[in-house]
Coordinates of C-alpha atoms and ligand atoms in Angstrom, one line a residue:
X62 CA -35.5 -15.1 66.6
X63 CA -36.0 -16.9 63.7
X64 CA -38.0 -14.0 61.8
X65 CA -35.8 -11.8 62.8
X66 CA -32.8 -13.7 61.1
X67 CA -35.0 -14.3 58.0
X68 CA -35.8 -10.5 58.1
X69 CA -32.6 -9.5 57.9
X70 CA -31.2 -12.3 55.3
X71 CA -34.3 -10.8 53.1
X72 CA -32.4 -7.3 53.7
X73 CA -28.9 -8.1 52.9
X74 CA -30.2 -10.0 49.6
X75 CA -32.3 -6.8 48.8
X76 CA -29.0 -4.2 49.4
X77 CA -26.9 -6.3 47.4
X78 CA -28.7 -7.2 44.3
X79 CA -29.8 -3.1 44.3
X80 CA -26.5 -2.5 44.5
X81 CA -25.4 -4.6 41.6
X82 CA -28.5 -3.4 39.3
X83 CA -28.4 -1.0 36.7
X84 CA -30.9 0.2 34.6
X85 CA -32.0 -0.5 30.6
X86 CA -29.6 2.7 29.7
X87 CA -26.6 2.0 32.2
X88 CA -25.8 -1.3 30.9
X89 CA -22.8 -1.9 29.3
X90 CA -22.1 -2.7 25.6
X91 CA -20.8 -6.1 26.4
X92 CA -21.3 -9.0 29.4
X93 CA -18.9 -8.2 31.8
X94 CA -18.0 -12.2 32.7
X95 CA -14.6 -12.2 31.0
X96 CA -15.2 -14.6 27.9
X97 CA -11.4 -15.2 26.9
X98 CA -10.1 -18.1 28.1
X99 CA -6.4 -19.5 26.9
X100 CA -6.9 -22.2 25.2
X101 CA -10.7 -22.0 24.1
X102 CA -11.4 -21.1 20.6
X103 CA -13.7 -18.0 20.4
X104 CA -15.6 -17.2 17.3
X105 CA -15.7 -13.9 15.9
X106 CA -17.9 -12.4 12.9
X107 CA -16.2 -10.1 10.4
X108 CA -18.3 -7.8 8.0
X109 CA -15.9 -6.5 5.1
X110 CA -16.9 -4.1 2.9
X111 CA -16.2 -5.7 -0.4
X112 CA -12.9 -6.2 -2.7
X113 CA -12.7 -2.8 -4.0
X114 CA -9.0 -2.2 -4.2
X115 CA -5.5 -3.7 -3.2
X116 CA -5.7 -2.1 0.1
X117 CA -9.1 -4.1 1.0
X118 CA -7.9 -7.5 -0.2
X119 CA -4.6 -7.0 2.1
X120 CA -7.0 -5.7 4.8
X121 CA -9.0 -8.9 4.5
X122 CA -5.7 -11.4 4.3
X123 CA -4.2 -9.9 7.3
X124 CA -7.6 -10.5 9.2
X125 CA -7.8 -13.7 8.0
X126 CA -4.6 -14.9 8.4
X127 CA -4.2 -13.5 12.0
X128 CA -7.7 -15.4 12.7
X129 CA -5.8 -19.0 11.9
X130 CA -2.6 -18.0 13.7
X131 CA -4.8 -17.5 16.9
X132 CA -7.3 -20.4 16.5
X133 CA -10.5 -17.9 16.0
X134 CA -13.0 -19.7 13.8
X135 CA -13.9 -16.6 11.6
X136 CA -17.4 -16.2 10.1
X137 CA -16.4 -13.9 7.3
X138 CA -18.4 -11.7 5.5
X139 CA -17.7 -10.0 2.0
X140 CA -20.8 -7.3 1.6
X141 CA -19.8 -6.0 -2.1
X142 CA -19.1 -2.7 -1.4
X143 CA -23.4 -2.7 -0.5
X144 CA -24.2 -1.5 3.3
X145 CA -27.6 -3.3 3.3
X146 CA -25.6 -6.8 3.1
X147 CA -23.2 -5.9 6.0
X148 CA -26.5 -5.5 8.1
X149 CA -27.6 -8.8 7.0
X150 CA -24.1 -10.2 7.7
X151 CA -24.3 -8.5 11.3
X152 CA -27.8 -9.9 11.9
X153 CA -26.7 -13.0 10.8
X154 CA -23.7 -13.1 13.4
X155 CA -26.0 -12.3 16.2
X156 CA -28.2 -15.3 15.4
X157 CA -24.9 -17.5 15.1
X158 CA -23.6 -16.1 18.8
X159 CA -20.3 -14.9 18.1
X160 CA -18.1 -13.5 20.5
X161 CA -17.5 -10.4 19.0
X162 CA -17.6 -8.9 15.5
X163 CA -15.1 -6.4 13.5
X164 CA -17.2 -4.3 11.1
X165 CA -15.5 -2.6 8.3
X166 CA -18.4 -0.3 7.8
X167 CA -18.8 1.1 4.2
X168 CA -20.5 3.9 5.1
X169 CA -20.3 6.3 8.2
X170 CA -24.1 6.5 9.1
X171 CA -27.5 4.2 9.1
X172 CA -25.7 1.5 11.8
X173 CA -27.6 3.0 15.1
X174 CA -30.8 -0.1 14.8
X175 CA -28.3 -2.8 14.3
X176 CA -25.9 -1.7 16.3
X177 CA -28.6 -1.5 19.2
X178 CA -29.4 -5.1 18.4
X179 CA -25.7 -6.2 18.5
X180 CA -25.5 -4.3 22.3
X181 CA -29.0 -6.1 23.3
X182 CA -27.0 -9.6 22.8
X183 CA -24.1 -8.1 24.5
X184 CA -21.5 -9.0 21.6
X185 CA -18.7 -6.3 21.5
X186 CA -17.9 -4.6 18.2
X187 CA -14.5 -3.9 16.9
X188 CA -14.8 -1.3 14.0
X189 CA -12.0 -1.3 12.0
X190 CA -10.5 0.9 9.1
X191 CA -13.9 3.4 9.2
X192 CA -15.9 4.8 11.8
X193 CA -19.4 5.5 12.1
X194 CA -21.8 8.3 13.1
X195 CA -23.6 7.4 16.4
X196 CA -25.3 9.4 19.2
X197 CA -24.6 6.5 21.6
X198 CA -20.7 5.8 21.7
X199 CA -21.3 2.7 23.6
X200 CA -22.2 1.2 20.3
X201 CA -19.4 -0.4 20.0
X202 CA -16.2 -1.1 22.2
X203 CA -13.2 0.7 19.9
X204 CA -12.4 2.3 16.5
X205 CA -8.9 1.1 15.2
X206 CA -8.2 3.3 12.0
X207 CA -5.7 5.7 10.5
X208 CA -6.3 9.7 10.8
X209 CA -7.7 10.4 7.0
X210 CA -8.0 14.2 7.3
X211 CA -4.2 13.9 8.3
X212 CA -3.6 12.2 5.0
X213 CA -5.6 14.6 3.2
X214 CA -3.4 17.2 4.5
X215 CA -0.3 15.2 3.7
X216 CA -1.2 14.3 0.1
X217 CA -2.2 18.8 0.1
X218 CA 1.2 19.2 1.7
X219 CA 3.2 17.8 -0.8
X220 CA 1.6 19.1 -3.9
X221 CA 1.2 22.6 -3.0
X222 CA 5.0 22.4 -2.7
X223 CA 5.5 20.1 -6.1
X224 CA 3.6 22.7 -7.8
X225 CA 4.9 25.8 -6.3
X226 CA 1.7 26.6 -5.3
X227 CA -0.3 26.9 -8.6
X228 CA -1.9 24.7 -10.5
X229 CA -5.0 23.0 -11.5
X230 CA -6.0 20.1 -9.8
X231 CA -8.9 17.4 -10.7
X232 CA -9.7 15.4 -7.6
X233 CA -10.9 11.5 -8.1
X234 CA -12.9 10.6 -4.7
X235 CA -13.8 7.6 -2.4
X236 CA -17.3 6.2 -2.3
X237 CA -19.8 9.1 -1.4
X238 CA -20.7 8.6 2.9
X239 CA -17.2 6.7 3.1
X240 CA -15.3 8.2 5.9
X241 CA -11.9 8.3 4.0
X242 CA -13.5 10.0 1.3
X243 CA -15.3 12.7 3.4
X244 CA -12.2 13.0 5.5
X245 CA -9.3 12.8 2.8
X246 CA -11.9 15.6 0.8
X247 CA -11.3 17.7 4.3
X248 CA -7.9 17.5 5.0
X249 CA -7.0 18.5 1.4
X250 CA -8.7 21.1 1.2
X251 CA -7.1 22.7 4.2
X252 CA -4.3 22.8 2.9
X253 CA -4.7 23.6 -1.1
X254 CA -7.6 26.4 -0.1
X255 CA -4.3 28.4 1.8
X256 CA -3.3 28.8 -1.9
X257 CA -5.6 30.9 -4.3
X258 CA -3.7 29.5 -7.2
X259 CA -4.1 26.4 -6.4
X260 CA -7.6 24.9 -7.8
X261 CA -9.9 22.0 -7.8
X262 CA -11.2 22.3 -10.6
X263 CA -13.1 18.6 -11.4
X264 CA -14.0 16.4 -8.2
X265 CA -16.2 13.3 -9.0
X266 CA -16.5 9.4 -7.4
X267 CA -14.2 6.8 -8.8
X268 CA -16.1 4.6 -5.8
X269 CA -12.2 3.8 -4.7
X270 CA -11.9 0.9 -8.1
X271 CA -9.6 1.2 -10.8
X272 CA -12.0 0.8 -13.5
X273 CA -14.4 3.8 -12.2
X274 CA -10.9 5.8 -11.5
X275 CA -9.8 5.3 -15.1
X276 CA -13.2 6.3 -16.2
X277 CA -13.6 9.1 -14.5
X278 CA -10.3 10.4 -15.7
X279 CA -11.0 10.0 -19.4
X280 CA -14.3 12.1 -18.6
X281 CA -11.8 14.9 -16.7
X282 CA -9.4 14.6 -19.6
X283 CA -12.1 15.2 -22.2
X284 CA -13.6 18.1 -21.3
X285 CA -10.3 19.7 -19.9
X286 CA -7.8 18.7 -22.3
X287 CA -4.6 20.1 -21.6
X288 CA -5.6 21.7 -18.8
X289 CA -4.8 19.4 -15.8
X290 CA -1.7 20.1 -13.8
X291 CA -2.4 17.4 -10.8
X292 CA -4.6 14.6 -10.2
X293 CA -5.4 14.3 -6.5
X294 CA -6.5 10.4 -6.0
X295 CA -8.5 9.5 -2.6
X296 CA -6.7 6.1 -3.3
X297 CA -3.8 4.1 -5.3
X298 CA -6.6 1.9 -7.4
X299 CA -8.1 5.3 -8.7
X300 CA -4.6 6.5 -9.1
X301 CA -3.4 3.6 -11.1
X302 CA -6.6 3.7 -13.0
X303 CA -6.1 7.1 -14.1
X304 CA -2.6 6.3 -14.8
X305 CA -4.0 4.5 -17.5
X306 CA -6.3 7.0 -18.6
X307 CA -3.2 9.3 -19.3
X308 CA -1.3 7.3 -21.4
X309 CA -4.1 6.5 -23.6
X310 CA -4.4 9.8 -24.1
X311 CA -0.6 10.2 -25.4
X312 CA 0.6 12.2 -22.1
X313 CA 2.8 10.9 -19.5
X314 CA 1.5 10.5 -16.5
X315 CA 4.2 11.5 -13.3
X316 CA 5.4 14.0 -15.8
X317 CA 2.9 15.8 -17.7
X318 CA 0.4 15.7 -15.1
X319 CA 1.3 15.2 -11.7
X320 CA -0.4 12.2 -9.4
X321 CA -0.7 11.9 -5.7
X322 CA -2.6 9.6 -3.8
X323 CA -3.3 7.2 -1.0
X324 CA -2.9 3.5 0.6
X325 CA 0.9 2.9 -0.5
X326 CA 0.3 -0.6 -1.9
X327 CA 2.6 -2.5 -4.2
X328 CA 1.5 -1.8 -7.5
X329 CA 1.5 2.3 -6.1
X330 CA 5.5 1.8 -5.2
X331 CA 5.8 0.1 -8.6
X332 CA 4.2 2.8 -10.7
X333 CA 6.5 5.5 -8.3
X334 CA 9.7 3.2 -9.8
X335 CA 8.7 3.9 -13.0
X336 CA 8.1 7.7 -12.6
X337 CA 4.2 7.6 -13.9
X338 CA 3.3 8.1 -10.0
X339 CA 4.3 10.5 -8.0
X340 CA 3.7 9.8 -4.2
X341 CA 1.7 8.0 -2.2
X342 CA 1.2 8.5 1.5
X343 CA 0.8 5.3 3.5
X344 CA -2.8 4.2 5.1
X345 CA -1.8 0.9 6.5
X346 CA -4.2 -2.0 6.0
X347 CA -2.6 -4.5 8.1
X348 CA -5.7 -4.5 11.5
X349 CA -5.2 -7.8 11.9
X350 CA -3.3 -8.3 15.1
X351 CA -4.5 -4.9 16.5
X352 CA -8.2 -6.3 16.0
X353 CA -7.5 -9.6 17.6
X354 CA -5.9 -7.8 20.5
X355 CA -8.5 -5.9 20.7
X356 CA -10.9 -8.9 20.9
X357 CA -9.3 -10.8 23.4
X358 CA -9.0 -7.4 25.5
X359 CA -12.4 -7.0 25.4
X360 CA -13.6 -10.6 25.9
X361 CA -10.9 -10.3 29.1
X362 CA -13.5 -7.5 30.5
X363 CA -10.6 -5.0 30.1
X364 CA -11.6 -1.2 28.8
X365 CA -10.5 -0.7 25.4
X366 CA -9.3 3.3 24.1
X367 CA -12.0 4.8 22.1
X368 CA -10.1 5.5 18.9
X369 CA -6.3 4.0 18.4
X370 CA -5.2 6.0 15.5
X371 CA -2.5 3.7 12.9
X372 CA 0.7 5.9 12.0
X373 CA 1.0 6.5 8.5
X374 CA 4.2 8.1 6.7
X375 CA 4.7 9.7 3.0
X376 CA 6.5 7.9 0.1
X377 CA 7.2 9.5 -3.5
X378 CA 9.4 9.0 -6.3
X379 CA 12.7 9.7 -3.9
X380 CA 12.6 6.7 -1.7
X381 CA 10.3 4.3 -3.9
X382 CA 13.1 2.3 -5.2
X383 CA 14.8 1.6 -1.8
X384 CA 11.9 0.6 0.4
X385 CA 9.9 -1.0 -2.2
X386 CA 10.9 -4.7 -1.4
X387 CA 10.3 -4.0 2.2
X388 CA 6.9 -3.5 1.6
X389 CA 4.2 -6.0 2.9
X390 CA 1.4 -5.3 0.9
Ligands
LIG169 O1 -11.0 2.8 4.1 C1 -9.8 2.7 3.5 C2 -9.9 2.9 2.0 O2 -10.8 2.0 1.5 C3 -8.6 2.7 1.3 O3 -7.9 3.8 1.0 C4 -9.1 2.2 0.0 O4 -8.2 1.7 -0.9 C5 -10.2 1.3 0.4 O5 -11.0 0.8 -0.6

């Protein structure tokens, strides 16, 4: 009696822990014990990509700052624009344990090894801002960004109807492999390539700084002269940077040659009041909350969406003055 007891005790173990097994490629990204607990701090890794432009240092704040109003002790990371120190940084969170890391990454390809060692240790990764090229989606839990290519087509949008559909265009771009640059490229190009008088006719890096912006411009401006109708900037830093360019050249910029460009950040609302900009559409930096949400969601054992895409709107020279004290960054 007794072996048969034992035997089937042996076989109702055996059923169940086959039934709970999965194999090497079926795991999950993350440990499914929820983690989050009211009350108990959790520590989370953030790998930023540097302090290129306005829109980074408000990305960075509202991360930060939304870390202390929750009680997350942050590990933050600043990787100076340079992809081979957000490994490091990412390598460096797996050794500390975090919870869960929010990666900003610079770049959208080259993350698959780390990435595979973040999954091995079972921490959950929040991208944020930019999105990466994968095979394996299960890389990481949830992309929370804005839609670039839509911006792109936006920023297109509005010149091809400022310029009546002719004009020449010199084009100031993000950091080469950046998904907002490759994106923003695309989604302008949709639009301005529906008008043959409409032409690109310069497109370099500015890298997304206003130094690199301004110097790309005085190169544009030198070997085209009079010949720019539009600048078409992938951000408000290269934007204001070129700005700059244009008035040292004796032109007015917003009049002579006509700016658009993206992130909507202070200084960009401030140049729009003084009519040397001429529109910016919004790409909103402020992931804090949505990333912490996110976190806890995750750390919960709740499914996340893939992809939440951030809602962005267009300003320009019409509504700048009203809605520029409203503005949080
Ligand atoms: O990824 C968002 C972009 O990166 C912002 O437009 C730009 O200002 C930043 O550096």
């Amino acid at each position: 009696m007794r072996k048969y007891v034992a035997l089937i005790s042996f076989l109702v173990a055996g059923l169940f822990l086959w039934g709970c097994g999965e194999s090497q490629d079926q795991q999950p990204a993350t440990d499914n014990t929820p983690k989050f607990e009211e009350g108990k701090t959790i520590m989370v890794g953030f790998s930023q990509i540097g302090a290129e432009s306005s829109w980074r240092t408000a990305e960075t704040k509202s991360i930060q700052e939304e870390a202390k109003k929750r009680g997350v002790n942050l590990k933050f990371s600043d990787a100076q624009q340079k992809q081979e120190n957000q490994i490091k940084a990412l390598r460096s969170f797996i050794t500390q344990k975090v919870d869960a890391i929010i990666l900003a990454p610079v770049v959208e390809t080259g993350w698959e090894p780390v990435l595979q060692e973040i999954k091995q240790a079972k921490i959950p990764v929040i991208l944020v801002d930019r999105g990466v090229k994968v095979e394996d989606e299960s890389l990481y839990a949830t992309l929370i960004a804005s839609d670039f290519v839509e911006e792109g087509r936006m920023a297109g949008k509005w010149l091809a109807e400022k310029l009546g559909g002719k004009g020449n265009i010199v084009e100031l771009k993000g950091t080469p492999g950046a998904a907002p640059a490759i994106d923003r490229e695309k989604g302008f190009h949709e639009i301005i390539d529906k008008y043959p008088n409409m032409k690109i006719i310069k497109s370099q890096t500015g890298d997304f700084t206003r130094s690199k912006g301004k110097e790309v411009m005085e190169a544009f401006l030198k070997a085209e002269d009079k010949n720019i109708d539009a600048v078409y900037a992938h951000n408000d830093d290269m934007a204001l940077g070129a700005i700059q360019a244009i008035e040292e050249a004796g032109m007015k910029p917003g009049t002579d040659i006509i700016i658009v460009s993206i992130d909507g950040v202070k200084d960009a609302f401030v140049a729009m009041t003084e009519g040397k900009l001429n529109c910016s559409v919004e790409c909103n930096p402020l992931l804090g909350p949505a990333a912490y949400d996110a976190v806890e969601k995750i750390l919960k054992g709740e499914t996340l969406p893939k992809k939440t895409i951030v809602k962005d709107q267009l300003f320009d020279q019409s509504v700048a003055a009203r809605v520029i004290d409203s503005r949080q960054y």
